[in-house]
Amino acid sequence: MAKKKGDEKVNQTPQSDNEEQNFDEEPNFEDPEGFVDDITDEELLADLLEQKPKESDGYENVIIVDGCPQVGPERLEKLQSVINKIFSKFGKIVNEYYPTTETGVTTGYIFLEYSNPQNAAEAVQATNNCKLDKQHTFLVNLFTDFKKYSDIPKEWEPPAPQPFKVQSDLQWYLMDPDAYDQFLVGIGTGVALQVWQNTLPEPIVLQERPNWTETYAVWSPLGTYLATFHWRGVALWAGPKFSQFQKFYHPEARFISFSPCENYIVTFSPNSDRGDDKKLIIWDIRTGQEKRSFPPPEEYVTWPIFRWSKDDRFFARLGADMLSVYETPSFGLLDKKSIKIPGIRDFSWSPTDNVLAYWVAEDKDVPARVTLLELPNRTEIRSKNLFSVADCKIHWQKSGDYLCVKVDRYSKVKKDKNEIKYSGMYYNFEIFHMREKEIPVDSVEIKEPIQAFAWEPIGSKFSIIHGDAANNCISFYQVNTGQAPTLLKKLDRTFNHLFWSPMGQFIVLANLGLTGGALAFVDTNDFTIMNISDHYQVSGIEWDPTGRYVVTGVSSLKCKMDCGYYLWSFQGKIIRRVMKEGFAQFLWRPRPPTLLSEKQQKEIKKNLKKYYSQFESKDRMRSSKASKELVAKRTEQMKKYVEYRELKAREWAEQKPRRLELRNYVDTDGLDTDPTNTVEEVIEFFIKEEQTVIE
């Protein structure tokens, strides 16, 4: 209740003249005795606490770079530009300090401060032990490392046990009861990836992510991992949900290759700024650790630069007149030295044994030579000299039973004083029988130009496309024990590529290219042409791992029109056409080798008719299941329609009083059905008049 002015005057206490007021004295804000503060600092000073300095805002942002060149004032600006170019890509550098001596020469170490600790930690991980040049190697540490290392206790304490983390099943895709295969579809240039399962009657999407990769994706050799490319490096994905399994920091990596057993991965970044020694790196897939880095090759070589033995025990690279073979897990040279082979041009590992084949070019009077080298003992188990050689190509059969060396030879040799002139070409196929005693060699001679060669993956046949590009033919040969290969069949058809089924026996003959698209599906048991079809402008063909299906695709990277893929049976029957704008990539997911022995596989093939009834019943169940699903879907749609119609009928009946009121109580609902409200009119039209004379 408000007080009156008079009351204020009455209630005011008069002060004596002797009493002095001290207006300069500060008021007392102290809490009385027993006062309990129930307001927290977060409630009272929330906005100020957000700006409270943190320990991580200071020293953890700073790195120390040792091993820098010591330069004078005249070269300091150039050094700063080099340092900024290397370290600024990890984040914004907010401060830098270059200590100098009394004469102005830098001391060889510098301080760099980033805007946050994450950038500083990334810079340390990426640039530590990185070579700037031959004389200088960076030694990079966080500023807080000094305190961390100085506070190490004198007595060691065992680390606390960490809780067990259950790892997702990396082989989950092999446990499908119907053994459905999976495949990857890439859409656009680094836009989206889709992982599908090839179920019947229609495939289903297992995973779809936009921007999953920046360029393309690759399956590992056994299908365990999916590798994607990013600006900062390469990532591996695995498990039922395709969660990130591992990542490898290698900026602008553009090429990768896996070891056959998926223990290691090689990444190559041609444009990396981390130094030449960090452009080619080998990583451990399980731990993500860098095992060793190499400088890039001095001259152009084909990828992969490193080629692995079948068991990941060795890997090798080609050098100038030498072959460097490294061993794992030490990643050092085998016997600590390279193998000197003057004139070596190419090599290739056997897919099943620790044997590699290489060939050496001719040198004046020294003939060319193909050699089989067994490792690690470096024993030459077979060699063959070749004359008038222009080039060689090495082709191993998938089972490792045979090796074919395609030899391009000059047909005429002229010696003119000190010069040797060659002219004309013909071609030889040197067939090495790897499983026979002393490895005998057979030879097949072809006079016409060779367009393509391919081994039957499982079997003893090989096929050759020979002749001019506009008028060629395909020959099939059988490799025999103790005698020369025999010609089985010669097809006079124009194709330029061969695609064997991974299980052998069946082959697709294709004419790839912008103007091509012809396809022929052939059974090589009796050379029956099961079907002839086409896929206009087809750019690639992929067999599934089981040999039951084959995919033809038109990539948007090669052609901008009619992009998509067709799914065929091995007999050439079209199963599905999928047209996708921006379609760029199709890859079947590989499968590891079967665990069944050869005897078990032969037994299954022998008794395959026993399983036909089971397979046919499953197929019928799938088709009936699809029919049942369709009927159930239609029934559900009809049920929803009936419910919706009944609902609207009830609403119509409930609204009748309102309609009568609006229409002056005239019931118009039945006007259309009342016969008294209808008028029938008959209208006749004269169309035409005809006269027919009957005799």
PDB file of N, CA and C in Angstrom, residues 523-582:
ATOM      1  N   ASP A 523      29.828 -71.084 -74.752  1.00  0.00           N
ATOM      2  CA  ASP A 523      30.181 -72.222 -73.909  1.00  0.00           C
ATOM      3  C   ASP A 523      31.340 -72.953 -74.580  1.00  0.00           C
ATOM      4  N   THR A 524      32.532 -72.930 -73.960  1.00  0.00           N
ATOM      5  CA  THR A 524      33.723 -73.481 -74.607  1.00  0.00           C
ATOM      6  C   THR A 524      33.834 -74.997 -74.476  1.00  0.00           C
ATOM      7  N   ASN A 525      32.873 -75.649 -73.822  1.00  0.00           N
ATOM      8  CA  ASN A 525      32.893 -77.114 -73.807  1.00  0.00           C
ATOM      9  C   ASN A 525      32.626 -77.673 -75.204  1.00  0.00           C
ATOM     10  N   ASP A 526      31.631 -77.100 -75.873  1.00  0.00           N
ATOM     11  CA  ASP A 526      31.333 -77.515 -77.244  1.00  0.00           C
ATOM     12  C   ASP A 526      31.279 -76.329 -78.198  1.00  0.00           C
ATOM     13  N   PHE A 527      31.662 -75.138 -77.679  1.00  0.00           N
ATOM     14  CA  PHE A 527      31.712 -73.891 -78.451  1.00  0.00           C
ATOM     15  C   PHE A 527      30.354 -73.543 -79.064  1.00  0.00           C
ATOM     16  N   THR A 528      29.334 -73.759 -78.232  1.00  0.00           N
ATOM     17  CA  THR A 528      27.993 -73.315 -78.587  1.00  0.00           C
ATOM     18  C   THR A 528      27.862 -71.822 -78.296  1.00  0.00           C
ATOM     19  N   ILE A 529      27.406 -71.065 -79.280  1.00  0.00           N
ATOM     20  CA  ILE A 529      27.129 -69.644 -79.048  1.00  0.00           C
ATOM     21  C   ILE A 529      25.724 -69.561 -78.464  1.00  0.00           C
ATOM     22  N   MET A 530      25.653 -69.367 -77.135  1.00  0.00           N
ATOM     23  CA  MET A 530      24.373 -69.427 -76.439  1.00  0.00           C
ATOM     24  C   MET A 530      23.488 -68.232 -76.768  1.00  0.00           C
ATOM     25  N   ASN A 531      24.097 -67.065 -77.003  1.00  0.00           N
ATOM     26  CA  ASN A 531      23.301 -65.892 -77.348  1.00  0.00           C
ATOM     27  C   ASN A 531      24.213 -64.831 -77.953  1.00  0.00           C
ATOM     28  N   ILE A 532      23.636 -64.062 -78.866  1.00  0.00           N
ATOM     29  CA  ILE A 532      24.313 -62.892 -79.430  1.00  0.00           C
ATOM     30  C   ILE A 532      23.417 -61.690 -79.181  1.00  0.00           C
ATOM     31  N   SER A 533      23.964 -60.671 -78.541  1.00  0.00           N
ATOM     32  CA  SER A 533      23.174 -59.494 -78.216  1.00  0.00           C
ATOM     33  C   SER A 533      24.076 -58.270 -78.304  1.00  0.00           C
ATOM     34  N   ASP A 534      23.598 -57.158 -77.759  1.00  0.00           N
ATOM     35  CA  ASP A 534      24.422 -55.951 -77.785  1.00  0.00           C
ATOM     36  C   ASP A 534      24.010 -55.022 -76.650  1.00  0.00           C
ATOM     37  N   HIS A 535      24.926 -54.184 -76.262  1.00  0.00           N
ATOM     38  CA  HIS A 535      24.699 -53.088 -75.312  1.00  0.00           C
ATOM     39  C   HIS A 535      25.463 -51.897 -75.874  1.00  0.00           C
ATOM     40  N   TYR A 536      24.741 -51.002 -76.498  1.00  0.00           N
ATOM     41  CA  TYR A 536      25.359 -49.932 -77.286  1.00  0.00           C
ATOM     42  C   TYR A 536      26.313 -49.094 -76.437  1.00  0.00           C
ATOM     43  N   GLN A 537      27.520 -48.884 -76.957  1.00  0.00           N
ATOM     44  CA  GLN A 537      28.573 -48.064 -76.345  1.00  0.00           C
ATOM     45  C   GLN A 537      29.041 -48.629 -75.004  1.00  0.00           C
ATOM     46  N   VAL A 538      28.941 -49.948 -74.814  1.00  0.00           N
ATOM     47  CA  VAL A 538      29.375 -50.559 -73.554  1.00  0.00           C
ATOM     48  C   VAL A 538      30.841 -50.230 -73.297  1.00  0.00           C
ATOM     49  N   SER A 539      31.139 -49.857 -72.042  1.00  0.00           N
ATOM     50  CA  SER A 539      32.504 -49.443 -71.690  1.00  0.00           C
ATOM     51  C   SER A 539      33.191 -50.397 -70.719  1.00  0.00           C
ATOM     52  N   GLY A 540      32.464 -51.333 -70.128  1.00  0.00           N
ATOM     53  CA  GLY A 540      33.084 -52.265 -69.193  1.00  0.00           C
ATOM     54  C   GLY A 540      32.209 -53.476 -68.942  1.00  0.00           C
ATOM     55  N   ILE A 541      32.853 -54.598 -68.593  1.00  0.00           N
ATOM     56  CA  ILE A 541      32.145 -55.855 -68.327  1.00  0.00           C
ATOM     57  C   ILE A 541      32.709 -56.460 -67.050  1.00  0.00           C
ATOM     58  N   GLU A 542      31.816 -56.922 -66.145  1.00  0.00           N
ATOM     59  CA  GLU A 542      32.228 -57.487 -64.865  1.00  0.00           C
ATOM     60  C   GLU A 542      31.469 -58.788 -64.605  1.00  0.00           C
ATOM     61  N   TRP A 543      32.214 -59.895 -64.400  1.00  0.00           N
ATOM     62  CA  TRP A 543      31.617 -61.157 -63.957  1.00  0.00           C
ATOM     63  C   TRP A 543      31.468 -61.138 -62.442  1.00  0.00           C
ATOM     64  N   ASP A 544      30.402 -61.747 -61.938  1.00  0.00           N
ATOM     65  CA  ASP A 544      30.280 -61.893 -60.489  1.00  0.00           C
ATOM     66  C   ASP A 544      31.203 -63.030 -60.031  1.00  0.00           C
ATOM     67  N   PRO A 545      31.570 -63.105 -58.745  1.00  0.00           N
ATOM     68  CA  PRO A 545      32.562 -64.099 -58.287  1.00  0.00           C
ATOM     69  C   PRO A 545      32.153 -65.544 -58.528  1.00  0.00           C
ATOM     70  N   THR A 546      30.840 -65.826 -58.614  1.00  0.00           N
ATOM     71  CA  THR A 546      30.395 -67.207 -58.780  1.00  0.00           C
ATOM     72  C   THR A 546      30.303 -67.622 -60.238  1.00  0.00           C
ATOM     73  N   GLY A 547      30.391 -66.671 -61.165  1.00  0.00           N
ATOM     74  CA  GLY A 547      30.262 -66.989 -62.576  1.00  0.00           C
ATOM     75  C   GLY A 547      28.832 -67.196 -63.033  1.00  0.00           C
ATOM     76  N   ARG A 548      27.830 -66.808 -62.218  1.00  0.00           N
ATOM     77  CA  ARG A 548      26.424 -66.973 -62.599  1.00  0.00           C
ATOM     78  C   ARG A 548      25.885 -65.762 -63.353  1.00  0.00           C
ATOM     79  N   TYR A 549      26.441 -64.580 -63.055  1.00  0.00           N
ATOM     80  CA  TYR A 549      25.934 -63.352 -63.657  1.00  0.00           C
ATOM     81  C   TYR A 549      27.092 -62.547 -64.246  1.00  0.00           C
ATOM     82  N   VAL A 550      26.756 -61.725 -65.210  1.00  0.00           N
ATOM     83  CA  VAL A 550      27.727 -60.825 -65.801  1.00  0.00           C
ATOM     84  C   VAL A 550      27.023 -59.490 -66.042  1.00  0.00           C
ATOM     85  N   VAL A 551      27.753 -58.406 -65.823  1.00  0.00           N
ATOM     86  CA  VAL A 551      27.196 -57.047 -65.950  1.00  0.00           C
ATOM     87  C   VAL A 551      27.942 -56.300 -67.044  1.00  0.00           C
ATOM     88  N   THR A 552      27.197 -55.639 -67.906  1.00  0.00           N
ATOM     89  CA  THR A 552      27.770 -54.728 -68.899  1.00  0.00           C
ATOM     90  C   THR A 552      27.331 -53.314 -68.539  1.00  0.00           C
ATOM     91  N   GLY A 553      28.227 -52.351 -68.652  1.00  0.00           N
ATOM     92  CA  GLY A 553      27.899 -50.997 -68.229  1.00  0.00           C
ATOM     93  C   GLY A 553      28.395 -49.940 -69.193  1.00  0.00           C
ATOM     94  N   VAL A 554      27.672 -48.817 -69.206  1.00  0.00           N
ATOM     95  CA  VAL A 554      28.080 -47.621 -69.951  1.00  0.00           C
ATOM     96  C   VAL A 554      28.332 -46.532 -68.917  1.00  0.00           C
ATOM     97  N   SER A 555      29.594 -46.168 -68.715  1.00  0.00           N
ATOM     98  CA  SER A 555      29.972 -45.212 -67.682  1.00  0.00           C
ATOM     99  C   SER A 555      29.851 -43.787 -68.198  1.00  0.00           C
ATOM    100  N   SER A 556      29.407 -42.890 -67.324  1.00  0.00           N
ATOM    101  CA  SER A 556      29.315 -41.477 -67.683  1.00  0.00           C
ATOM    102  C   SER A 556      30.688 -40.851 -67.860  1.00  0.00           C
ATOM    103  N   LEU A 557      31.732 -41.518 -67.380  1.00  0.00           N
ATOM    104  CA  LEU A 557      33.093 -41.010 -67.568  1.00  0.00           C
ATOM    105  C   LEU A 557      33.555 -41.217 -69.007  1.00  0.00           C
ATOM    106  N   LYS A 558      32.923 -42.170 -69.711  1.00  0.00           N
ATOM    107  CA  LYS A 558      33.288 -42.453 -71.100  1.00  0.00           C
ATOM    108  C   LYS A 558      32.247 -41.940 -72.088  1.00  0.00           C
ATOM    109  N   CYS A 559      30.986 -41.923 -71.654  1.00  0.00           N
ATOM    110  CA  CYS A 559      29.899 -41.536 -72.556  1.00  0.00           C
ATOM    111  C   CYS A 559      28.804 -40.856 -71.723  1.00  0.00           C
ATOM    112  N   LYS A 560      28.240 -39.786 -72.242  1.00  0.00           N
ATOM    113  CA  LYS A 560      27.245 -39.017 -71.502  1.00  0.00           C
ATOM    114  C   LYS A 560      25.814 -39.464 -71.784  1.00  0.00           C
ATOM    115  N   MET A 561      25.620 -40.345 -72.741  1.00  0.00           N
ATOM    116  CA  MET A 561      24.274 -40.775 -73.133  1.00  0.00           C
ATOM    117  C   MET A 561      24.031 -42.227 -72.722  1.00  0.00           C
ATOM    118  N   ASP A 562      22.783 -42.529 -72.343  1.00  0.00           N
ATOM    119  CA  ASP A 562      22.353 -43.899 -72.040  1.00  0.00           C
ATOM    120  C   ASP A 562      23.239 -44.563 -70.995  1.00  0.00           C
ATOM    121  N   CYS A 563      23.563 -43.838 -69.932  1.00  0.00           N
ATOM    122  CA  CYS A 563      24.424 -44.388 -68.878  1.00  0.00           C
ATOM    123  C   CYS A 563      23.620 -45.356 -68.007  1.00  0.00           C
ATOM    124  N   GLY A 564      24.241 -46.446 -67.628  1.00  0.00           N
ATOM    125  CA  GLY A 564      23.596 -47.442 -66.788  1.00  0.00           C
ATOM    126  C   GLY A 564      24.238 -48.802 -66.989  1.00  0.00           C
ATOM    127  N   TYR A 565      23.595 -49.847 -66.467  1.00  0.00           N
ATOM    128  CA  TYR A 565      24.170 -51.187 -66.589  1.00  0.00           C
ATOM    129  C   TYR A 565      23.064 -52.207 -66.834  1.00  0.00           C
ATOM    130  N   TYR A 566      23.452 -53.318 -67.510  1.00  0.00           N
ATOM    131  CA  TYR A 566      22.565 -54.447 -67.770  1.00  0.00           C
ATOM    132  C   TYR A 566      23.095 -55.650 -66.992  1.00  0.00           C
ATOM    133  N   LEU A 567      22.190 -56.399 -66.397  1.00  0.00           N
ATOM    134  CA  LEU A 567      22.540 -57.643 -65.710  1.00  0.00           C
ATOM    135  C   LEU A 567      22.097 -58.817 -66.573  1.00  0.00           C
ATOM    136  N   TRP A 568      23.055 -59.724 -66.893  1.00  0.00           N
ATOM    137  CA  TRP A 568      22.801 -60.888 -67.739  1.00  0.00           C
ATOM    138  C   TRP A 568      23.071 -62.169 -66.943  1.00  0.00           C
ATOM    139  N   SER A 569      22.433 -63.241 -67.371  1.00  0.00           N
ATOM    140  CA  SER A 569      22.835 -64.558 -66.883  1.00  0.00           C
ATOM    141  C   SER A 569      24.065 -65.003 -67.672  1.00  0.00           C
ATOM    142  N   PHE A 570      24.736 -66.048 -67.206  1.00  0.00           N
ATOM    143  CA  PHE A 570      25.937 -66.520 -67.899  1.00  0.00           C
ATOM    144  C   PHE A 570      25.605 -67.052 -69.290  1.00  0.00           C
ATOM    145  N   GLN A 571      24.307 -67.360 -69.541  1.00  0.00           N
ATOM    146  CA  GLN A 571      23.885 -67.854 -70.849  1.00  0.00           C
ATOM    147  C   GLN A 571      23.538 -66.728 -71.810  1.00  0.00           C
ATOM    148  N   GLY A 572      23.603 -65.466 -71.332  1.00  0.00           N
ATOM    149  CA  GLY A 572      23.298 -64.342 -72.200  1.00  0.00           C
ATOM    150  C   GLY A 572      21.860 -63.885 -72.152  1.00  0.00           C
ATOM    151  N   LYS A 573      21.103 -64.322 -71.166  1.00  0.00           N
ATOM    152  CA  LYS A 573      19.711 -63.885 -71.021  1.00  0.00           C
ATOM    153  C   LYS A 573      19.686 -62.600 -70.208  1.00  0.00           C
ATOM    154  N   ILE A 574      19.043 -61.562 -70.748  1.00  0.00           N
ATOM    155  CA  ILE A 574      18.974 -60.295 -70.042  1.00  0.00           C
ATOM    156  C   ILE A 574      18.034 -60.430 -68.846  1.00  0.00           C
ATOM    157  N   ILE A 575      18.485 -60.025 -67.687  1.00  0.00           N
ATOM    158  CA  ILE A 575      17.699 -60.133 -66.459  1.00  0.00           C
ATOM    159  C   ILE A 575      17.161 -58.775 -66.021  1.00  0.00           C
ATOM    160  N   ARG A 576      17.999 -57.743 -66.134  1.00  0.00           N
ATOM    161  CA  ARG A 576      17.579 -56.440 -65.629  1.00  0.00           C
ATOM    162  C   ARG A 576      18.324 -55.337 -66.375  1.00  0.00           C
ATOM    163  N   ARG A 577      17.601 -54.284 -66.708  1.00  0.00           N
ATOM    164  CA  ARG A 577      18.209 -53.075 -67.281  1.00  0.00           C
ATOM    165  C   ARG A 577      18.037 -51.940 -66.282  1.00  0.00           C
ATOM    166  N   VAL A 578      19.135 -51.320 -65.905  1.00  0.00           N
ATOM    167  CA  VAL A 578      19.103 -50.212 -64.942  1.00  0.00           C
ATOM    168  C   VAL A 578      19.762 -49.003 -65.595  1.00  0.00           C
ATOM    169  N   MET A 579      18.982 -47.972 -65.821  1.00  0.00           N
ATOM    170  CA  MET A 579      19.511 -46.735 -66.397  1.00  0.00           C
ATOM    171  C   MET A 579      19.641 -45.707 -65.286  1.00  0.00           C
ATOM    172  N   LYS A 580      20.838 -45.172 -65.107  1.00  0.00           N
ATOM    173  CA  LYS A 580      21.097 -44.197 -64.046  1.00  0.00           C
ATOM    174  C   LYS A 580      21.876 -43.019 -64.615  1.00  0.00           C
ATOM    175  N   GLU A 581      21.337 -41.840 -64.437  1.00  0.00           N
ATOM    176  CA  GLU A 581      22.054 -40.653 -64.880  1.00  0.00           C
ATOM    177  C   GLU A 581      23.285 -40.452 -63.997  1.00  0.00           C
ATOM    178  N   GLY A 582      24.427 -40.275 -64.625  1.00  0.00           N
ATOM    179  CA  GLY A 582      25.665 -40.100 -63.877  1.00  0.00           C
ATOM    180  C   GLY A 582      26.312 -41.396 -63.435  1.00  0.00           C
TER     181      GLY A 582
END
